[in-house]
Short mmCIF file of C-alpha atoms and ligand atoms in Angstrom, two decimals:
data_model
loop_
_atom_site.label_atom_id
_atom_site.label_comp_id
_atom_site.label_asym_id
_atom_site.label_seq_id
_atom_site.Cartn_x
_atom_site.Cartn_y
_atom_site.Cartn_z
CA MET C 1 -0.20 -2.45 18.39
CA ASP C 2 0.43 -5.46 20.28
CA ASP C 3 2.35 -5.40 23.46
CA ARG C 4 5.35 -6.68 22.10
CA PHE C 5 5.91 -3.89 19.56
CA ASN C 6 5.04 -1.17 22.26
CA THR C 7 8.35 -1.15 24.25
CA GLU C 8 10.38 1.95 25.00
CA GLU C 9 12.59 1.67 21.24
CA HIS C 10 9.03 1.27 19.44
CA ARG C 11 7.76 4.13 21.08
CA ILE C 12 10.67 6.34 21.01
CA PHE C 13 10.78 5.26 16.76
CA ARG C 14 7.09 6.27 16.57
CA ASP C 15 7.50 9.48 18.55
CA THR C 16 10.54 10.16 16.60
CA PHE C 17 8.31 9.36 12.83
CA ARG C 18 5.05 11.33 14.28
CA LYS C 19 7.36 14.46 14.80
CA PHE C 20 8.86 14.12 11.66
CA VAL C 21 5.42 13.76 9.65
CA GLU C 22 4.14 16.26 11.96
CA GLN C 23 6.89 19.28 10.57
CA GLU C 24 8.02 17.41 7.29
CA ILE C 25 4.88 15.96 5.71
CA THR C 26 1.34 17.39 6.96
CA PRO C 27 1.37 20.58 6.41
CA HIS C 28 2.10 20.46 2.38
CA VAL C 29 -0.46 17.65 2.20
CA PRO C 30 -3.32 19.84 0.51
CA LYS C 31 -0.39 21.76 -1.83
CA TRP C 32 1.05 17.52 -2.66
CA GLU C 33 -2.60 16.75 -3.47
CA GLU C 34 -3.31 19.51 -5.63
CA GLU C 35 -0.27 18.28 -7.44
CA ARG C 36 -0.84 15.07 -7.46
CA ALA C 37 2.73 14.27 -6.68
CA VAL C 38 5.39 14.05 -3.26
CA PRO C 39 8.57 15.88 -4.22
CA ARG C 40 11.81 14.17 -4.27
CA GLU C 41 13.50 15.63 -1.93
CA LEU C 42 11.04 14.37 1.12
CA TRP C 43 12.26 10.77 -0.48
CA HIS C 44 15.73 12.20 0.20
CA LYS C 45 14.30 13.42 3.83
CA MET C 46 12.78 9.66 4.94
CA GLY C 47 16.47 8.42 3.58
CA GLU C 48 18.58 10.51 5.94
CA HIS C 49 16.60 9.55 8.86
CA GLY C 50 16.41 5.58 7.93
CA PHE C 51 12.48 5.96 7.34
CA LEU C 52 12.69 3.74 3.96
CA CYS C 53 13.13 0.07 4.05
CA PRO C 54 13.93 0.37 7.63
CA TRP C 55 13.84 -3.91 7.58
CA LEU C 56 17.27 -3.85 4.91
CA PRO C 57 20.35 -5.56 6.69
CA GLU C 58 23.03 -2.51 7.60
CA GLU C 59 25.33 -3.83 4.53
CA TYR C 60 22.70 -2.10 2.51
CA GLY C 61 22.01 0.98 4.04
CA GLY C 62 18.81 -0.39 6.95
CA LEU C 63 18.82 -0.05 10.08
CA GLY C 64 17.81 -4.23 10.00
CA LEU C 65 14.68 -3.70 11.98
CA GLY C 66 11.08 -6.08 12.07
CA PHE C 67 7.92 -5.45 9.60
CA GLU C 68 6.62 -3.59 13.08
CA TYR C 69 8.55 -0.70 12.53
CA SER C 70 7.46 -0.74 8.94
CA VAL C 71 3.57 -0.80 10.29
CA ILE C 72 4.61 2.19 12.55
CA ILE C 73 5.65 4.34 9.98
CA ASN C 74 2.01 3.04 7.49
CA GLU C 75 0.23 4.29 10.54
CA GLU C 76 2.09 7.19 11.53
CA LEU C 77 1.73 8.55 7.65
CA ILE C 78 -1.80 8.05 7.58
CA ARG C 79 -2.74 9.71 10.58
CA GLY C 80 -0.42 12.64 9.53
CA ASP C 81 -2.65 12.67 6.71
CA ALA C 82 -0.03 11.49 4.04
CA PHE C 83 -2.28 7.70 2.74
CA GLY C 84 -0.55 8.57 -1.07
CA PHE C 85 2.64 9.23 -0.22
CA GLY C 86 3.94 5.64 -1.63
CA VAL C 87 6.64 4.68 1.35
CA PRO C 88 4.67 1.33 2.16
CA MET C 89 4.40 0.23 -1.49
CA HIS C 90 8.53 0.76 -1.93
CA SER C 91 9.53 -0.46 0.96
CA ASP C 92 7.24 -2.89 1.91
CA CYS C 93 6.14 -4.26 -0.97
CA ALA C 94 8.57 -3.84 -4.14
CA SER C 95 12.09 -3.06 -2.59
CA PRO C 96 11.45 -7.12 -0.59
CA TYR C 97 11.22 -8.45 -4.52
CA ILE C 98 14.64 -7.35 -4.73
CA TYR C 99 16.20 -8.23 -1.79
CA SER C 100 14.88 -12.06 -2.02
CA TYR C 101 15.57 -12.96 -5.88
CA ALA C 102 17.78 -10.46 -7.48
CA ARG C 103 20.78 -11.41 -7.82
CA PRO C 104 24.26 -10.09 -5.84
CA GLU C 105 25.23 -7.59 -8.10
CA ILE C 106 21.63 -6.15 -8.88
CA LYS C 107 20.87 -5.95 -5.30
CA GLU C 108 24.03 -3.93 -4.60
CA ARG C 109 23.49 -1.47 -7.80
CA TRP C 110 19.74 -0.51 -6.18
CA LEU C 111 19.30 -1.69 -2.57
CA PRO C 112 21.31 1.03 -0.94
CA GLY C 113 19.47 4.14 -2.98
CA CYS C 114 15.94 2.59 -2.01
CA THR C 115 17.32 2.80 1.73
CA THR C 116 18.23 6.75 0.51
CA GLY C 117 15.88 7.95 -1.09
CA GLU C 118 17.36 7.71 -4.37
CA VAL C 119 15.86 5.16 -5.56
CA ILE C 120 11.77 4.93 -5.61
CA THR C 121 10.59 1.33 -6.80
CA ALA C 122 7.33 -0.12 -8.30
CA ILE C 123 5.67 -2.93 -9.07
CA GLY C 124 3.75 -3.66 -12.17
CA LEU C 125 1.43 -6.53 -12.34
CA THR C 126 -1.23 -5.36 -13.35
CA GLU C 127 -2.05 -4.81 -16.72
CA PRO C 128 -5.57 -3.09 -18.85
CA ASP C 129 -6.83 -6.28 -19.88
CA ALA C 130 -5.50 -8.69 -16.07
CA GLY C 131 -5.95 -7.19 -13.23
CA SER C 132 -7.48 -10.31 -10.55
CA ASP C 133 -7.01 -12.83 -13.31
CA LEU C 134 -2.98 -12.18 -13.19
CA ALA C 135 -2.46 -15.86 -15.53
CA ASN C 136 -3.55 -13.97 -17.98
CA ILE C 137 -1.52 -10.99 -18.15
CA LYS C 138 -0.16 -10.72 -22.10
CA THR C 139 3.56 -8.75 -21.38
CA ARG C 140 5.84 -10.93 -23.25
CA ALA C 141 9.41 -10.49 -23.03
CA VAL C 142 11.78 -13.01 -24.76
CA ARG C 143 15.10 -13.94 -24.49
CA ASP C 144 17.51 -12.78 -26.74
CA GLY C 145 21.76 -13.19 -26.16
CA ASP C 146 22.57 -11.36 -22.71
CA GLU C 147 19.06 -8.97 -22.87
CA TYR C 148 15.29 -9.50 -22.29
CA VAL C 149 12.90 -7.63 -24.92
CA ILE C 150 9.69 -6.50 -23.79
CA ASN C 151 6.70 -5.64 -24.79
CA GLY C 152 3.40 -4.81 -23.73
CA SER C 153 2.04 -2.00 -21.02
CA LYS C 154 0.75 -1.91 -17.23
CA THR C 155 -1.44 0.72 -15.66
CA PHE C 156 -2.46 1.54 -12.08
CA ILE C 157 1.14 1.46 -10.87
CA THR C 158 1.45 3.40 -7.68
CA ASN C 159 4.74 4.91 -7.72
CA GLY C 160 4.40 4.29 -11.11
CA TYR C 161 5.14 7.83 -12.36
CA PHE C 162 8.59 8.79 -10.80
CA ALA C 163 9.95 4.88 -9.84
CA ASP C 164 13.19 4.48 -11.44
CA VAL C 165 13.34 0.62 -11.23
CA ILE C 166 9.93 -1.45 -11.68
CA VAL C 167 9.64 -5.47 -10.66
CA VAL C 168 7.73 -6.24 -14.17
CA ALA C 169 5.46 -9.51 -14.15
CA VAL C 170 6.00 -11.08 -18.07
CA LYS C 171 5.10 -13.83 -19.76
CA THR C 172 8.35 -15.78 -20.76
CA ASP C 173 6.80 -18.21 -21.40
CA PRO C 174 2.97 -17.51 -22.93
CA SER C 175 2.33 -21.54 -23.78
CA LEU C 176 2.17 -22.58 -19.43
CA GLY C 177 -0.06 -20.35 -18.18
CA TYR C 178 0.52 -19.57 -14.43
CA LYS C 179 4.01 -21.13 -14.63
CA GLY C 180 4.98 -18.81 -18.02
CA ILE C 181 5.17 -16.10 -15.86
CA SER C 182 8.36 -14.42 -14.67
CA LEU C 183 9.92 -11.33 -12.62
CA ILE C 184 12.20 -8.64 -14.66
CA LEU C 185 13.72 -5.20 -13.31
CA VAL C 186 13.12 -3.06 -15.77
CA ASP C 187 15.29 0.59 -15.25
CA LYS C 188 13.77 3.65 -15.71
CA ASP C 189 16.07 4.48 -18.60
CA ALA C 190 16.52 1.03 -20.22
CA PRO C 191 15.63 1.39 -23.72
CA GLY C 192 11.78 1.42 -25.35
CA PHE C 193 10.38 1.76 -21.57
CA SER C 194 8.17 5.06 -21.35
CA ARG C 195 5.32 5.50 -18.93
CA GLY C 196 1.63 7.65 -20.01
CA ARG C 197 0.18 9.78 -17.47
CA ARG C 198 -0.68 10.03 -14.41
CA LEU C 199 -3.98 8.57 -13.54
CA GLU C 200 -6.89 10.98 -12.61
CA LYS C 201 -8.11 9.33 -10.04
CA MET C 202 -11.27 9.60 -7.58
CA GLY C 203 -8.78 10.27 -4.91
CA TYR C 204 -5.40 9.08 -3.02
CA HIS C 205 -4.23 12.01 -4.91
CA MET C 206 -0.75 12.60 -3.91
CA GLN C 207 -0.08 9.13 -5.29
CA ASP C 208 1.40 9.09 -8.31
CA THR C 209 -0.29 6.12 -10.33
CA ALA C 210 0.53 5.47 -13.65
CA GLU C 211 0.85 3.67 -16.95
CA LEU C 212 3.65 2.00 -17.79
CA PHE C 213 4.89 1.13 -22.09
CA PHE C 214 7.40 -1.39 -23.17
CA GLU C 215 7.96 -1.62 -26.89
CA ASP C 216 10.81 -3.35 -27.51
CA CYS C 217 12.15 -2.44 -24.48
CA LYS C 218 15.94 -3.93 -23.69
CA VAL C 219 17.30 -4.90 -19.90
CA PRO C 220 20.16 -7.42 -19.38
CA ALA C 221 19.39 -10.58 -18.44
CA SER C 222 20.25 -10.38 -14.91
CA ASN C 223 17.37 -8.36 -14.46
CA LEU C 224 15.37 -11.34 -14.27
CA LEU C 225 14.20 -11.89 -10.67
CA GLY C 226 14.93 -15.52 -9.46
CA GLU C 227 14.43 -17.96 -12.28
CA GLU C 228 12.19 -18.17 -15.56
CA GLY C 229 8.93 -19.51 -14.49
CA LYS C 230 8.77 -18.90 -10.82
CA GLY C 231 7.40 -15.52 -11.03
CA PHE C 232 3.85 -16.56 -9.97
CA LYS C 233 4.88 -17.91 -6.88
CA TYR C 234 6.93 -15.34 -6.13
CA MET C 235 4.34 -12.72 -6.23
CA MET C 236 1.92 -15.36 -4.10
CA GLU C 237 4.80 -15.14 -1.30
CA LYS C 238 4.79 -11.49 -1.41
CA ILE C 239 2.09 -10.38 -1.65
CA GLN C 240 0.92 -11.79 1.42
CA GLN C 241 2.89 -9.01 2.98
CA GLU C 242 1.37 -6.44 0.80
CA ARG C 243 -2.15 -7.48 1.68
CA LEU C 244 -0.88 -7.53 5.18
CA GLU C 245 0.51 -3.30 4.39
CA VAL C 246 -3.45 -2.37 3.15
CA CYS C 247 -5.15 -3.91 6.38
CA VAL C 248 -2.84 -1.49 8.18
CA LYS C 249 -3.99 1.28 5.56
CA CYS C 250 -7.31 0.43 6.31
CA GLN C 251 -7.12 0.10 10.31
CA ALA C 252 -5.38 3.57 10.62
CA ASN C 253 -7.80 5.11 8.37
CA ALA C 254 -10.97 3.60 10.35
CA GLU C 255 -9.10 5.07 13.72
CA GLU C 256 -8.72 8.24 11.94
CA ALA C 257 -12.27 8.62 10.58
CA LEU C 258 -13.80 7.25 13.95
CA LYS C 259 -11.94 10.10 15.74
CA GLU C 260 -13.02 12.84 12.79
CA ALA C 261 -16.62 11.86 13.63
CA LEU C 262 -16.40 11.55 17.63
CA LYS C 263 -14.86 14.90 17.43
CA TYR C 264 -17.79 16.05 15.36
CA VAL C 265 -20.74 14.92 17.08
CA LYS C 266 -19.18 16.55 20.48
CA VAL C 267 -19.03 20.22 19.32
CA ARG C 268 -22.11 20.12 16.48
CA GLU C 269 -25.43 21.19 18.27
CA ALA C 270 -29.09 20.64 16.49
CA PHE C 271 -32.39 21.28 18.30
CA GLY C 272 -30.46 22.59 21.48
CA ARG C 273 -28.22 20.05 22.00
CA PRO C 274 -24.53 18.01 20.96
CA ILE C 275 -25.88 15.99 17.82
CA GLY C 276 -23.87 12.82 20.02
CA ASN C 277 -26.29 13.09 22.82
CA PHE C 278 -29.40 12.07 19.81
CA GLN C 279 -29.66 8.34 21.18
CA TYR C 280 -29.33 7.57 17.59
CA ILE C 281 -26.01 9.56 16.94
CA ALA C 282 -24.34 7.77 19.71
CA PHE C 283 -25.20 4.45 19.17
CA LYS C 284 -24.05 4.51 16.16
CA LEU C 285 -20.84 6.00 17.45
CA ALA C 286 -20.92 2.94 19.89
CA GLU C 287 -21.12 0.52 16.78
CA MET C 288 -18.25 2.66 14.71
CA ALA C 289 -16.15 2.47 17.67
CA THR C 290 -16.37 -1.66 18.24
CA GLU C 291 -16.43 -2.64 14.41
CA VAL C 292 -12.72 -0.36 14.79
CA GLU C 293 -11.75 -2.39 17.96
CA LEU C 294 -12.52 -5.81 16.07
CA GLY C 295 -10.52 -4.42 13.55
CA ARG C 296 -7.11 -3.23 15.84
CA ASN C 297 -7.39 -7.00 17.26
CA PHE C 298 -7.77 -9.06 14.65
CA LEU C 299 -4.79 -6.27 12.57
CA ASP C 300 -2.72 -6.29 15.95
CA ARG C 301 -2.92 -10.51 16.01
CA LEU C 302 -1.80 -10.48 12.55
CA VAL C 303 1.52 -8.26 12.55
CA VAL C 304 2.71 -10.59 15.30
CA ASP C 305 1.72 -13.78 13.40
CA HIS C 306 3.59 -12.45 10.01
CA VAL C 307 6.74 -10.95 12.17
CA ASP C 308 7.13 -14.53 13.78
CA GLY C 309 6.92 -15.93 10.13
CA LYS C 310 3.37 -17.92 10.45
CA ASP C 311 1.56 -18.77 7.49
CA ILE C 312 -0.79 -15.92 7.39
CA VAL C 313 -2.63 -16.65 4.15
CA GLN C 314 -6.00 -17.53 5.10
CA LYS C 315 -5.97 -15.12 8.15
CA VAL C 316 -4.70 -11.88 6.07
CA SER C 317 -7.25 -13.15 3.23
CA MET C 318 -9.98 -12.30 5.44
CA ALA C 319 -8.47 -9.24 7.36
CA LYS C 320 -8.12 -7.66 3.87
CA TYR C 321 -11.74 -8.05 2.42
CA TRP C 322 -13.26 -7.46 6.25
CA LEU C 323 -10.60 -4.50 7.34
CA ALA C 324 -11.43 -2.22 3.66
CA GLU C 325 -15.38 -3.08 3.81
CA MET C 326 -15.06 -2.35 7.99
CA VAL C 327 -13.32 1.23 6.68
CA ASN C 328 -15.91 2.12 4.07
CA ARG C 329 -18.30 1.51 6.41
CA ILE C 330 -16.70 3.70 9.34
CA ALA C 331 -16.05 6.55 6.45
CA TYR C 332 -19.20 6.72 5.10
CA GLN C 333 -21.39 6.96 8.54
CA ALA C 334 -18.35 9.64 9.66
CA VAL C 335 -19.23 11.61 6.50
CA GLN C 336 -22.81 11.11 7.12
CA VAL C 337 -22.81 12.47 11.17
CA HIS C 338 -20.68 15.79 9.70
CA GLY C 339 -23.95 16.13 7.79
CA GLY C 340 -23.42 19.20 5.03
CA TYR C 341 -19.64 19.48 6.32
CA GLY C 342 -18.67 15.83 5.46
CA TYR C 343 -18.77 16.73 1.91
CA MET C 344 -16.60 20.19 2.01
CA GLU C 345 -13.21 19.48 0.53
CA GLU C 346 -11.72 21.62 3.81
CA TYR C 347 -12.96 19.05 6.08
CA ARG C 348 -10.90 16.11 6.15
CA ILE C 349 -13.34 13.17 6.64
CA CYS C 350 -14.34 14.22 2.91
CA ARG C 351 -10.82 13.40 1.66
CA ILE C 352 -10.35 10.15 4.20
CA TYR C 353 -14.16 8.85 2.37
CA ARG C 354 -12.14 9.27 -1.33
CA ASP C 355 -9.14 7.59 -0.28
CA VAL C 356 -10.43 4.69 1.53
CA ARG C 357 -12.41 3.81 -1.85
CA SER C 358 -9.54 2.28 -3.27
CA LEU C 359 -8.56 -0.49 -0.25
CA PRO C 360 -11.37 -3.34 -1.10
CA ILE C 361 -10.06 -2.81 -4.86
CA PHE C 362 -5.89 -3.11 -5.06
CA ALA C 363 -3.75 -5.83 -3.61
CA GLY C 364 -6.61 -8.13 -4.89
CA THR C 365 -10.62 -7.15 -4.57
CA SER C 366 -12.37 -7.95 -1.64
CA GLU C 367 -13.90 -10.33 -3.78
CA ILE C 368 -10.84 -12.32 -5.09
CA MET C 369 -10.29 -12.37 -1.16
CA ARG C 370 -13.31 -13.97 -1.00
CA LEU C 371 -12.34 -16.38 -3.20
CA ILE C 372 -9.08 -17.63 -1.81
CA ILE C 373 -10.98 -17.82 1.78
CA SER C 374 -13.23 -20.28 0.38
CA ARG C 375 -11.12 -22.40 -1.36
CA ASN C 376 -9.30 -22.59 2.02
CA LEU C 377 -12.00 -23.57 3.37
CA GLY C 378 -12.09 -27.18 1.01
CA LEU C 379 -14.99 -25.34 -1.07
CA SER C 380 -14.62 -24.55 -4.99
CA PRO C 381 -16.56 -21.64 -6.00
CA THR C 382 -17.17 -20.77 -9.94
C1 FAD U 1 -5.20 3.69 -6.62
C2 FAD U 1 -5.00 1.69 -7.68
C3 FAD U 1 -3.47 1.66 -7.22
C4 FAD U 1 -3.10 0.28 -7.98
N1 FAD U 1 -1.29 0.07 -7.14
C5 FAD U 1 -1.47 -1.16 -8.89
C6 FAD U 1 0.40 -1.54 -8.52
O1 FAD U 1 0.96 -0.87 -7.75
N2 FAD U 1 0.75 -2.66 -9.18
C7 FAD U 1 -0.27 -3.54 -9.47
O2 FAD U 1 0.23 -4.17 -10.14
N3 FAD U 1 -1.69 -2.70 -9.54
C8 FAD U 1 -2.21 -2.16 -9.19
N4 FAD U 1 -3.45 -1.23 -8.91
C9 FAD U 1 -3.93 -2.07 -9.98
C10 FAD U 1 -5.47 -3.32 -8.55
O3 FAD U 1 -4.41 -4.64 -8.01
C11 FAD U 1 -6.18 -4.14 -9.60
O4 FAD U 1 -7.37 -2.89 -9.90
C12 FAD U 1 -7.39 -5.02 -8.95
O5 FAD U 1 -6.18 -6.27 -8.66
C13 FAD U 1 -8.44 -5.93 -9.67
O6 FAD U 1 -8.07 -5.27 -11.26
P1 FAD U 1 -8.80 -5.03 -12.19
O7 FAD U 1 -8.89 -3.17 -11.78
O8 FAD U 1 -8.55 -5.51 -13.81
O9 FAD U 1 -10.45 -5.72 -12.19
P2 FAD U 1 -10.74 -6.88 -12.47
O10 FAD U 1 -9.90 -7.91 -12.47
O11 FAD U 1 -11.50 -6.68 -14.23
O12 FAD U 1 -12.16 -7.00 -12.05
C14 FAD U 1 -13.36 -6.24 -12.20
C15 FAD U 1 -14.53 -7.03 -10.96
O13 FAD U 1 -14.64 -7.95 -10.84
C16 FAD U 1 -15.07 -8.50 -10.32
N5 FAD U 1 -14.08 -10.30 -9.94
C17 FAD U 1 -12.75 -10.49 -10.61
N6 FAD U 1 -12.78 -11.68 -10.99
C18 FAD U 1 -13.94 -12.68 -10.14
C19 FAD U 1 -14.02 -13.64 -9.49
N7 FAD U 1 -13.27 -15.03 -9.77
N8 FAD U 1 -14.57 -13.71 -8.68
C20 FAD U 1 -16.13 -12.47 -8.47
N9 FAD U 1 -15.98 -11.28 -8.91
C21 FAD U 1 -14.26 -11.45 -9.80
C22 FAD U 1 -13.49 -8.31 -9.43
O14 FAD U 1 -13.17 -8.16 -7.58
C23 FAD U 1 -13.81 -6.67 -9.56
O15 FAD U 1 -14.93 -6.20 -8.85
C24 FAD U 1 -3.86 -0.46 -8.44
C25 FAD U 1 -5.01 -0.19 -7.88
C26 FAD U 1 -5.81 1.67 -7.74
C27 FAD U 1 -7.05 1.96 -8.12
#
């Protein structure tokens, strides 16, 4: 982390959270990975210690801290093997929509629970037939008196199975393309709302990724976030922080994979010497360490820019594509230096390898990141 975010207070916060993770999370990870979920009790414990939405103002139960504290939480969760615990999605991606765009009474209703763990949040944008092409979503909301009636479905939704309230992207006017998209909060108890199965994924197992269904689902009109037709604009505003949050995941996982590789090549022997002393492997580790260091510098700078309120669209797109692909290169090589053990579940690198495959996909694929970058370079790729 940049020196500015490595003060005494930051270090104390990091140490406290690291201890919490060591005691309350890491020992249980194998069980939760198997169960495909973390217990709700853990969310409550996180809330009791101020580790949920720490950026929220005190009036909503938060600590009023900067985004860098969310980065610390995200990093330490990954260091403690809890990549799949959906706290960054809740704290830094979904809850900010409520804070920024909900009506005052709706904020009062949900935000205090977001800090205590009584309320888990999620974002429902992706549909079975529209992921990258969000302007093409089909879920429809029709205003009927004091309510919206929603029909459609969402898929791949992080925290989807246990979320209490979900930010859902809908079309309020399908004739207007992306300008007809609005965001509406859907309470888990809304009539007509249901969830499908918890999806079986390649990795990221303790994460309860799910499908969501809306069949004449009725929600109060006051659940509309901001104004009708502004949903796409709001998503583009908020998704920058979500991408940065994913960049943190990429970098922290790359650092962990490198650590595992380094540890292993120093102790594993072949042909009478530690394998790390073969020049080929030593050079491979040197290359990996260099990539990880470059990533760290890029990310730290970006976090500073984001906290300072600068426009990070171009750089976060670059970072998201590069870091997500970098961590996959690092994880691949880290498995390779482990030989057969790298393919065994009991070795941590095996899980890291599976988990990080998701990173070039969610929050905008690597291809979509390249599309944004090239457009900002004045090109028009088709
Ligand atoms: C573990 C996980 C968690 C997720 N969590 C959430 C969540 O919480 N909320 C949510 O709304 N969504 C979530 N998603 C969905 C994710 O954001 C989408 O999967 C992603 O945006 C890609 O959409 P898609 O799957 O429909 O792929 P598609 O859009 O169908 O893309 C398929 C392929 O085509 C490429 N492609 C598409 N368009 C172009 C183009 N113009 N140029 C070049 N290549 C292109 C893509 O890059 C990709 O390689 C999650 C996904 C995963 C795997």
